[in-house]
Short mmCIF file of C-alpha atoms in Angstrom, two decimals:
data_model
loop_
_atom_site.label_atom_id
_atom_site.label_comp_id
_atom_site.label_asym_id
_atom_site.label_seq_id
_atom_site.Cartn_x
_atom_site.Cartn_y
_atom_site.Cartn_z
CA MET A 1 -31.82 212.54 21.90
CA LYS A 2 -32.61 214.59 18.84
CA SER A 3 -31.75 213.44 15.36
CA ARG A 4 -29.16 216.21 14.87
CA ASP A 5 -27.24 214.91 17.87
CA LEU A 6 -26.95 211.35 16.44
CA PRO A 7 -23.73 210.20 14.78
CA VAL A 8 -23.83 209.99 10.98
CA PHE A 9 -22.58 206.86 9.17
CA GLU A 10 -21.66 206.74 5.53
CA THR A 11 -22.88 203.90 3.36
CA SER A 12 -19.59 203.33 1.64
CA GLY A 13 -18.43 200.84 4.27
CA GLU A 14 -15.66 203.08 5.59
CA PRO A 15 -15.35 203.74 9.34
CA PRO A 16 -17.78 206.45 10.42
CA ARG A 17 -16.45 209.86 11.03
CA ALA A 18 -17.73 212.15 13.73
CA ALA A 19 -19.43 215.30 12.69
CA PRO A 20 -17.70 218.40 13.94
CA GLY A 21 -18.58 219.03 17.60
CA VAL A 22 -20.39 215.64 18.10
CA ARG A 23 -19.06 213.23 20.72
CA ILE A 24 -18.90 209.53 19.86
CA TRP A 25 -19.96 207.36 22.82
CA PRO A 26 -19.06 203.75 23.42
CA VAL A 27 -22.26 201.86 24.15
CA GLY A 28 -21.31 200.96 27.72
CA SER A 29 -20.28 204.51 28.53
CA LEU A 30 -23.49 205.89 27.09
CA LEU A 31 -25.57 203.51 29.15
CA ARG A 32 -23.65 204.37 32.33
CA ALA A 33 -24.10 208.04 31.61
CA ILE A 34 -27.84 207.56 31.16
CA ALA A 35 -27.98 205.58 34.40
CA ASP A 36 -26.15 208.37 36.22
CA SER A 37 -28.61 210.92 34.83
CA LEU A 38 -31.57 208.88 35.98
CA GLU A 39 -30.00 208.43 39.39
CA ALA A 40 -29.41 212.11 39.80
CA ARG A 41 -32.79 213.27 38.51
CA PHE A 42 -35.35 210.66 39.68
CA ASN A 43 -34.05 208.39 42.42
CA PRO A 44 -35.45 207.37 44.76
CA VAL A 45 -38.75 206.99 42.96
CA ALA A 46 -42.25 205.75 43.91
CA VAL A 47 -44.46 204.28 41.18
CA GLN A 48 -48.05 202.99 41.10
CA GLY A 49 -49.13 200.51 38.47
CA GLU A 50 -50.64 197.18 37.66
CA VAL A 51 -48.54 194.02 37.99
CA SER A 52 -48.07 192.08 34.76
CA GLY A 53 -46.06 188.95 33.94
CA PHE A 54 -44.99 188.34 37.56
CA SER A 55 -42.51 185.49 38.04
CA ARG A 56 -40.23 184.33 40.83
CA ALA A 57 -36.89 182.75 39.86
CA ALA A 58 -35.25 179.85 41.68
CA SER A 59 -32.80 182.36 43.14
CA GLY A 60 -35.65 184.15 44.90
CA HIS A 61 -35.50 187.24 42.69
CA CYS A 62 -38.81 188.48 41.25
CA TYR A 63 -39.32 189.92 37.78
CA PHE A 64 -42.43 191.66 36.47
CA SER A 65 -43.70 194.78 34.72
CA LEU A 66 -45.70 197.72 36.05
CA LYS A 67 -48.17 199.20 33.59
CA ASP A 68 -51.06 201.53 33.15
CA THR A 69 -53.02 202.71 30.12
CA GLN A 70 -50.12 204.83 28.85
CA GLY A 71 -47.13 202.53 29.19
CA GLN A 72 -45.18 199.97 31.17
CA ILE A 73 -41.76 199.56 32.79
CA ARG A 74 -39.79 196.42 33.58
CA CYS A 75 -39.04 195.78 37.25
CA ALA A 76 -36.70 193.57 39.23
CA MET A 77 -37.05 192.82 42.93
CA PHE A 78 -34.13 191.02 44.49
CA ARG A 79 -34.44 188.25 47.04
CA ARG A 80 -33.77 190.42 50.11
CA ALA A 81 -36.59 192.84 49.25
CA ALA A 82 -38.91 190.02 48.07
CA GLY A 83 -38.48 188.29 51.42
CA LEU A 84 -40.03 191.32 53.16
CA LEU A 85 -43.31 191.09 51.21
CA ASP A 86 -46.39 190.38 53.32
CA PHE A 87 -48.48 189.25 50.32
CA SER A 88 -48.04 187.33 47.09
CA PRO A 89 -48.17 189.67 44.07
CA ARG A 90 -50.29 188.47 41.16
CA ASP A 91 -50.99 189.68 37.67
CA GLY A 92 -53.54 192.46 37.44
CA GLN A 93 -52.96 193.64 41.00
CA LEU A 94 -52.52 197.37 41.56
CA VAL A 95 -49.43 198.07 43.72
CA GLU A 96 -47.23 200.91 44.88
CA VAL A 97 -43.49 200.33 44.72
CA ARG A 98 -40.45 202.29 45.82
CA GLY A 99 -37.05 201.84 44.29
CA ARG A 100 -34.41 203.17 42.00
CA LEU A 101 -34.46 203.67 38.25
CA GLY A 102 -31.53 202.21 36.37
CA VAL A 103 -30.37 200.71 33.12
CA TYR A 104 -29.81 197.00 32.62
CA GLU A 105 -26.68 197.39 30.56
CA PRO A 106 -26.46 193.88 28.98
CA ARG A 107 -29.73 194.60 27.19
CA GLY A 108 -29.79 198.34 27.26
CA GLU A 109 -33.21 198.28 28.95
CA LEU A 110 -34.67 200.70 31.41
CA GLN A 111 -35.65 198.94 34.62
CA LEU A 112 -36.88 199.75 38.09
CA ILE A 113 -35.10 198.06 40.98
CA VAL A 114 -37.93 197.62 43.51
CA GLU A 115 -36.94 197.90 47.15
CA SER A 116 -40.46 197.74 48.67
CA MET A 117 -43.99 197.00 47.50
CA GLN A 118 -47.42 197.40 48.99
CA GLN A 119 -50.93 196.73 47.71
CA ALA A 120 -52.84 199.69 46.30
CA GLY A 121 -56.02 197.87 45.28
CA GLN A 122 -56.75 195.63 42.30
CA GLY A 123 -56.02 196.56 38.75
CA ASN A 124 -58.76 197.29 36.27
CA LEU A 125 -58.36 194.00 34.37
CA PHE A 126 -58.32 191.91 37.49
CA GLU A 127 -61.30 193.78 38.89
CA GLN A 128 -63.23 193.14 35.65
CA PHE A 129 -62.24 189.49 35.86
CA LEU A 130 -63.56 189.13 39.40
CA GLN A 131 -66.82 190.93 38.59
CA LEU A 132 -67.52 188.74 35.57
CA LYS A 133 -66.55 185.60 37.48
CA ALA A 134 -68.96 186.47 40.30
CA LYS A 135 -71.77 187.22 37.84
CA LEU A 136 -71.43 183.98 35.88
CA GLU A 137 -70.97 181.92 39.04
CA ALA A 138 -74.20 183.35 40.46
CA GLU A 139 -75.98 182.28 37.25
CA GLY A 140 -74.78 178.69 37.74
CA LEU A 141 -72.45 178.54 34.73
CA PHE A 142 -69.67 177.02 36.83
CA GLU A 143 -71.81 174.28 38.43
CA ALA A 144 -69.99 170.95 38.53
CA GLY A 145 -73.24 169.07 38.01
CA ARG A 146 -73.66 170.31 34.43
CA LYS A 147 -70.13 169.37 33.35
CA ARG A 148 -69.73 166.23 31.27
CA ALA A 149 -67.15 163.48 31.35
CA LEU A 150 -64.75 163.17 28.42
CA PRO A 151 -65.42 160.35 25.92
CA LEU A 152 -63.29 157.30 26.57
CA LEU A 153 -62.60 156.67 22.86
CA PRO A 154 -63.12 159.88 20.86
CA LYS A 155 -63.50 159.37 17.12
CA ALA A 156 -62.06 162.83 16.42
CA ILE A 157 -60.59 165.69 18.48
CA GLY A 158 -61.05 169.37 17.67
CA VAL A 159 -58.56 172.11 18.55
CA VAL A 160 -59.42 175.82 18.73
CA THR A 161 -56.28 177.96 18.73
CA SER A 162 -54.01 180.05 16.53
CA LEU A 163 -52.25 178.34 13.64
CA GLY A 164 -49.01 180.04 14.65
CA ALA A 165 -49.26 179.26 18.35
CA ALA A 166 -46.74 177.03 20.06
CA ALA A 167 -49.68 175.50 21.90
CA LEU A 168 -50.95 173.99 18.63
CA HIS A 169 -47.60 172.32 18.04
CA ASP A 170 -47.58 170.96 21.61
CA VAL A 171 -51.12 169.58 21.28
CA VAL A 172 -50.59 167.98 17.89
CA THR A 173 -47.27 166.48 19.00
CA ALA A 174 -48.83 165.02 22.15
CA LEU A 175 -51.77 163.56 20.21
CA GLN A 176 -49.51 162.07 17.53
CA ARG A 177 -47.39 160.49 20.23
CA ARG A 178 -50.27 159.12 22.31
CA ALA A 179 -53.04 158.43 19.79
CA PRO A 180 -51.93 158.76 16.16
CA HIS A 181 -55.08 156.92 15.03
CA ILE A 182 -57.41 159.74 16.18
CA PRO A 183 -58.04 162.49 13.57
CA VAL A 184 -57.38 166.07 14.70
CA VAL A 185 -59.53 168.91 13.31
CA ILE A 186 -58.18 172.45 13.76
CA TYR A 187 -60.48 175.48 14.00
CA PRO A 188 -58.10 178.46 13.68
CA ALA A 189 -58.62 181.72 15.57
CA SER A 190 -56.54 184.50 17.05
CA VAL A 191 -55.79 184.02 20.73
CA GLN A 192 -54.58 187.52 21.54
CA GLY A 193 -55.61 191.02 20.58
CA ALA A 194 -58.81 192.97 20.08
CA GLN A 195 -60.07 190.65 17.33
CA ALA A 196 -59.39 187.45 19.30
CA PRO A 197 -62.71 187.12 21.21
CA GLU A 198 -64.84 187.32 18.06
CA GLU A 199 -62.59 184.91 16.14
CA LEU A 200 -62.65 182.45 19.01
CA ARG A 201 -66.44 182.60 19.13
CA GLN A 202 -66.64 182.03 15.37
CA ALA A 203 -64.32 179.03 15.63
CA LEU A 204 -66.44 177.53 18.42
CA ARG A 205 -69.65 178.02 16.43
CA LYS A 206 -68.06 176.37 13.41
CA ALA A 207 -67.08 173.36 15.52
CA TYR A 208 -70.60 173.13 16.93
CA GLU A 209 -72.25 173.35 13.49
CA ARG A 210 -70.02 170.77 11.83
CA ALA A 211 -70.39 168.29 14.70
CA GLU A 212 -67.41 166.31 13.44
CA VAL A 213 -65.50 165.90 16.73
CA ASP A 214 -66.35 164.23 20.04
CA VAL A 215 -64.29 166.56 22.25
CA LEU A 216 -63.00 170.10 21.75
CA LEU A 217 -59.72 171.58 23.04
CA LEU A 218 -59.47 175.34 23.64
CA VAL A 219 -55.75 176.03 24.09
CA ARG A 220 -53.18 178.81 24.25
CA GLY A 221 -49.73 179.26 25.75
CA GLY A 222 -48.94 181.28 28.86
CA GLY A 223 -48.74 185.02 29.22
CA ALA A 224 -49.75 187.99 31.28
CA MET A 225 -53.39 188.69 32.12
CA GLU A 226 -53.80 191.10 29.23
CA ASP A 227 -52.38 188.44 26.87
CA LEU A 228 -55.01 185.95 28.03
CA TRP A 229 -57.85 188.48 28.18
CA ALA A 230 -59.61 187.09 25.10
CA PHE A 231 -60.50 184.03 27.19
CA ASN A 232 -62.33 186.20 29.73
CA ASP A 233 -65.03 187.19 27.22
CA GLU A 234 -68.58 186.85 28.58
CA GLN A 235 -70.14 185.85 25.23
CA MET A 236 -67.55 183.14 24.73
CA ALA A 237 -68.19 181.89 28.27
CA ARG A 238 -71.88 181.41 27.52
CA LEU A 239 -70.99 179.79 24.21
CA LEU A 240 -68.73 177.29 25.99
CA VAL A 241 -71.52 176.34 28.39
CA ALA A 242 -73.84 175.64 25.41
CA ALA A 243 -71.31 173.38 23.66
CA PRO A 244 -72.85 170.14 22.30
CA MET A 245 -69.65 168.24 23.06
CA PRO A 246 -67.30 168.27 26.10
CA VAL A 247 -64.77 171.12 26.07
CA VAL A 248 -61.29 171.00 27.64
CA CYS A 249 -59.65 174.37 28.35
CA GLY A 250 -55.86 174.43 28.42
CA VAL A 251 -54.98 178.13 28.48
CA GLY A 252 -51.70 179.40 29.91
CA HIS A 253 -49.70 177.74 32.64
CA GLU A 254 -50.85 175.94 35.73
CA THR A 255 -51.09 179.19 37.73
CA ASP A 256 -53.14 181.01 35.05
CA PHE A 257 -56.92 181.12 35.36
CA THR A 258 -59.47 182.50 32.92
CA ILE A 259 -63.26 182.56 32.73
CA ALA A 260 -63.04 179.87 30.04
CA ASP A 261 -61.40 177.53 32.58
CA PHE A 262 -64.45 177.73 34.83
CA CYS A 263 -66.98 177.31 31.98
CA ALA A 264 -65.29 174.37 30.25
CA ASP A 265 -66.15 170.80 31.21
CA LEU A 266 -62.55 170.25 32.26
CA ARG A 267 -59.59 172.53 32.95
CA ALA A 268 -56.08 171.39 32.01
CA PRO A 269 -52.98 173.09 33.47
CA THR A 270 -51.30 173.33 30.05
CA PRO A 271 -52.17 172.74 26.37
CA THR A 272 -50.12 169.53 26.40
CA ALA A 273 -51.99 168.31 29.45
CA ALA A 274 -55.30 169.05 27.68
CA ALA A 275 -54.27 166.76 24.82
CA GLU A 276 -53.16 164.04 27.22
CA LEU A 277 -56.43 164.19 29.18
CA CYS A 278 -58.64 163.49 26.17
CA ALA A 279 -56.54 160.78 24.47
CA GLN A 280 -55.33 157.65 26.20
CA PRO A 281 -51.99 156.35 24.88
CA GLN A 282 -52.36 153.98 21.95
CA GLN A 283 -50.30 151.37 23.79
CA VAL A 284 -52.91 151.26 26.56
CA TRP A 285 -55.64 150.28 24.10
CA LEU A 286 -53.35 147.90 22.21
CA GLY A 287 -52.53 146.22 25.51
CA ALA A 288 -56.23 145.99 26.34
CA LEU A 289 -56.92 144.47 22.92
CA GLU A 290 -54.13 141.93 23.40
CA ARG A 291 -55.54 140.93 26.79
CA ALA A 292 -59.03 140.65 25.32
CA GLN A 293 -57.63 138.55 22.47
CA ASP A 294 -55.89 136.25 24.95
CA ARG A 295 -59.08 135.81 26.96
CA LEU A 296 -61.07 135.14 23.80
CA GLN A 297 -58.53 132.62 22.58
CA ASP A 298 -58.53 130.83 25.95
CA GLY A 299 -62.32 130.68 25.91
CA VAL A 300 -62.38 129.28 22.39
CA GLU A 301 -59.80 126.65 23.31
CA ARG A 302 -61.80 125.60 26.38
CA GLN A 303 -64.95 125.29 24.30
CA LEU A 304 -63.10 123.25 21.69
CA GLN A 305 -61.74 120.93 24.38
CA ALA A 306 -65.18 120.40 25.87
CA HIS A 307 -66.69 119.66 22.45
CA ASN A 308 -63.82 117.30 21.65
CA GLN A 309 -64.49 115.36 24.83
CA ARG A 310 -68.18 115.07 23.99
CA LEU A 311 -67.26 113.98 20.47
CA ASP A 312 -64.87 111.33 21.79
CA TRP A 313 -67.54 109.98 24.15
CA ALA A 314 -70.14 109.87 21.35
CA ALA A 315 -67.62 108.22 19.00
CA SER A 316 -66.85 105.56 21.59
CA ARG A 317 -70.55 104.73 21.83
CA VAL A 318 -71.07 104.66 18.06
CA SER A 319 -67.99 102.53 17.43
CA ARG A 320 -69.47 99.61 19.52
CA PRO A 321 -73.22 99.42 18.77
CA SER A 322 -73.47 95.83 20.16
CA HIS A 323 -73.02 97.24 23.65
CA LEU A 324 -75.92 99.60 23.06
CA VAL A 325 -78.11 96.73 21.76
CA THR A 326 -77.18 94.57 24.75
CA ARG A 327 -78.11 97.36 27.16
CA GLN A 328 -81.42 97.90 25.38
CA GLN A 329 -82.19 94.14 25.44
CA ALA A 330 -81.42 94.04 29.16
CA ARG A 331 -83.72 96.99 29.74
CA LEU A 332 -86.47 95.31 27.65
CA ALA A 333 -86.13 92.01 29.59
CA GLY A 334 -86.35 93.88 32.86
CA GLN A 335 -89.48 95.71 31.72
CA ALA A 336 -91.11 92.39 30.62
CA GLN A 337 -90.30 90.75 33.95
CA ARG A 338 -91.74 93.69 35.86
CA LEU A 339 -94.87 93.54 33.65
CA ARG A 340 -95.40 89.77 34.33
CA HIS A 341 -94.91 90.27 38.02
CA ALA A 342 -97.39 93.15 37.99
CA LEU A 343 -100.01 91.04 36.14
CA GLN A 344 -99.60 88.08 38.50
CA SER A 345 -99.80 90.30 41.53
CA GLY A 346 -102.94 92.00 40.19
CA LEU A 347 -104.69 88.70 39.40
CA GLN A 348 -103.87 87.30 42.83
CA ARG A 349 -105.24 90.42 44.51
CA GLU A 350 -108.47 90.17 42.50
CA LYS A 351 -108.82 86.44 43.30
CA ASN A 352 -108.33 87.01 47.01
CA GLN A 353 -110.87 89.84 46.95
CA LEU A 354 -113.43 87.64 45.09
CA GLN A 355 -113.00 84.82 47.63
CA ALA A 356 -113.49 87.21 50.48
CA LEU A 357 -116.66 88.57 48.89
CA SER A 358 -118.11 85.08 48.23
CA LEU A 359 -117.63 84.17 51.89
CA ALA A 360 -119.18 87.34 53.18
CA PHE A 361 -122.16 87.49 50.77
CA PRO A 362 -124.58 84.94 52.46
CA GLN A 363 -124.13 86.49 55.87
CA ALA A 364 -124.54 89.98 54.48
CA LEU A 365 -127.68 88.90 52.56
CA ALA A 366 -129.25 87.36 55.68
CA GLN A 367 -128.49 90.46 57.71
CA SER A 368 -130.00 92.63 55.01
CA LEU A 369 -133.23 90.51 54.87
CA GLN A 370 -133.59 90.68 58.63
CA GLN A 371 -133.19 94.44 58.59
CA GLN A 372 -135.85 94.80 55.86
CA GLN A 373 -138.26 92.47 57.76
CA ARG A 374 -137.92 94.55 60.88
CA ARG A 375 -138.53 97.73 58.93
CA LEU A 376 -141.68 96.19 57.35
CA GLU A 377 -143.05 95.15 60.74
CA ARG A 378 -142.50 98.61 62.15
CA ALA A 379 -144.32 100.12 59.15
CA GLN A 380 -147.27 97.74 59.64
CA LEU A 381 -147.53 98.77 63.27
CA ARG A 382 -147.58 102.44 62.27
CA LEU A 383 -150.22 101.85 59.53
CA ALA A 384 -152.60 99.68 61.59
CA PRO A 385 -154.21 102.62 63.48
CA LEU A 386 -154.91 104.25 60.15
CA ASP A 387 -156.89 101.29 58.67
CA PRO A 388 -160.45 102.52 57.63
CA HIS A 389 -162.01 99.21 58.68
CA HIS A 390 -161.32 100.02 62.28
CA VAL A 391 -163.37 103.18 61.83
CA LEU A 392 -166.26 101.33 60.10
CA GLN A 393 -166.39 98.84 62.97
CA ARG A 394 -167.32 101.69 65.26
CA GLY A 395 -170.58 102.28 63.32
CA TYR A 396 -169.44 104.58 60.57
CA ALA A 397 -170.19 104.08 56.86
CA TRP A 398 -168.47 105.26 53.70
CA LEU A 399 -170.86 106.70 51.06
CA ALA A 400 -170.13 106.76 47.36
CA ASP A 401 -172.16 107.20 44.19
CA MET A 402 -172.55 104.33 41.82
CA GLN A 403 -169.40 105.33 39.99
CA GLY A 404 -167.35 104.97 43.20
CA GLN A 405 -166.92 108.70 43.84
CA ALA A 406 -166.93 109.44 47.60
CA ILE A 407 -169.84 111.53 48.97
CA SER A 408 -168.64 113.71 51.85
CA SER A 409 -171.37 116.42 51.81
CA ALA A 410 -175.21 116.35 51.85
CA ALA A 411 -175.19 119.17 49.36
CA ALA A 412 -173.59 116.84 46.86
CA THR A 413 -176.71 114.55 46.77
CA ARG A 414 -180.07 114.94 45.07
CA PRO A 415 -183.39 113.23 45.65
CA GLY A 416 -183.70 109.85 44.01
CA GLN A 417 -179.93 109.49 43.65
CA ALA A 418 -178.66 105.95 44.08
CA LEU A 419 -175.83 105.59 46.60
CA ARG A 420 -173.79 102.74 48.07
CA ALA A 421 -172.85 102.56 51.73
CA THR A 422 -169.85 100.49 52.77
CA LEU A 423 -170.12 99.06 56.31
CA ALA A 424 -167.77 96.97 58.39
CA ASP A 425 -169.18 93.72 57.13
CA GLY A 426 -170.53 94.59 53.65
CA GLU A 427 -172.22 97.09 51.34
CA VAL A 428 -175.84 98.49 51.18
CA ASP A 429 -177.45 100.21 48.16
CA LEU A 430 -179.48 103.28 49.13
CA THR A 431 -181.74 105.85 47.45
CA VAL A 432 -181.75 109.51 48.58
CA SER A 433 -185.31 110.61 49.50
CA ALA A 434 -184.55 114.20 50.48
CA PRO A 435 -181.16 115.72 51.47
CA ARG A 436 -181.19 117.80 54.61
CA LEU A 437 -178.46 120.24 55.39
CA ILE A 438 -177.41 120.96 58.97
#
């Protein structure tokens, strides 16, 4: 409608007056007229576009938008037509629909009533998502083995999100309810729009550099795929993998998935769930402390009771020292009696042994003398054949010089030398006339 065809209103507050020749429409009539024009000019209509913001109501009706690079149109698909679908539509999917253009009069919105839908391939965004997911998965960025467990008792929790996001309010509320003692550090960044990926990366780097939190939450509320596209950034994915602390990703609703979900150490279905996963309720820890205190108190009481019993026993002994002296005297008397008995027994054993030895000594001495006599006789019998006198009796003589040195060789004599010959019955002095060698 051109501007010259619009009704003109005065600013004086008086009821508007129609310009000459211009028809004044009631809103409902105008909308019905537009709907009739659309029906007559376009319907039935076939449209191809990318699904965005798909949802299915409890009634079975489906609501979504079809879009391309130049625009988008709201669509409604009632339960009868939705029941004929042979696939489940998802955001980013490229589809072809047939239906009728109309106007939703309560809101004055143009909408397409879809009567049939078929797949026409995947949308550009979804195709980019799948390509990046396959690339990063092949590089091992999604491996479960590299993902870390959340700290049991974080000293501080960081949150990366927009300051104006409802997700921030949900996270802070959940943390205040469950663990008000844990400080929350917010690293603000845009979560939607062309500038969002770079701001998110800057916020993550700031959290890494400061190193003031033990776990980091990356959160945002739900939305269509293009609304969550900042969380499909490849650089941010690699930055999440290199995080020095565990990262929990709570982006969108339970059915929404982004690249950040796969790269984070843990995926939460919602921002609130992300906060609940990293902070146990304060009452849980207070209950654990109470139980630990009870166990400690019981242990201390048992120790005190045991020490009191030992003290009572020691006191009972100290309070009556005469009993202790009596016991010691009895022990001393017993030791003395055992000592006397041991001495008497030892002396008796020595006396008995001495008597036995005195009785056995004469007999042993006689036996020993007899044995020595027999040994002497045997030695004399062995020495008798070796007696030199027996040899001299057979006509031999033993020659020696006058100094008693034996002469066993003729070469050892000289003429005129005086010698002495020992015979069997005496000695003869001789003088060498001339030695003769054989």
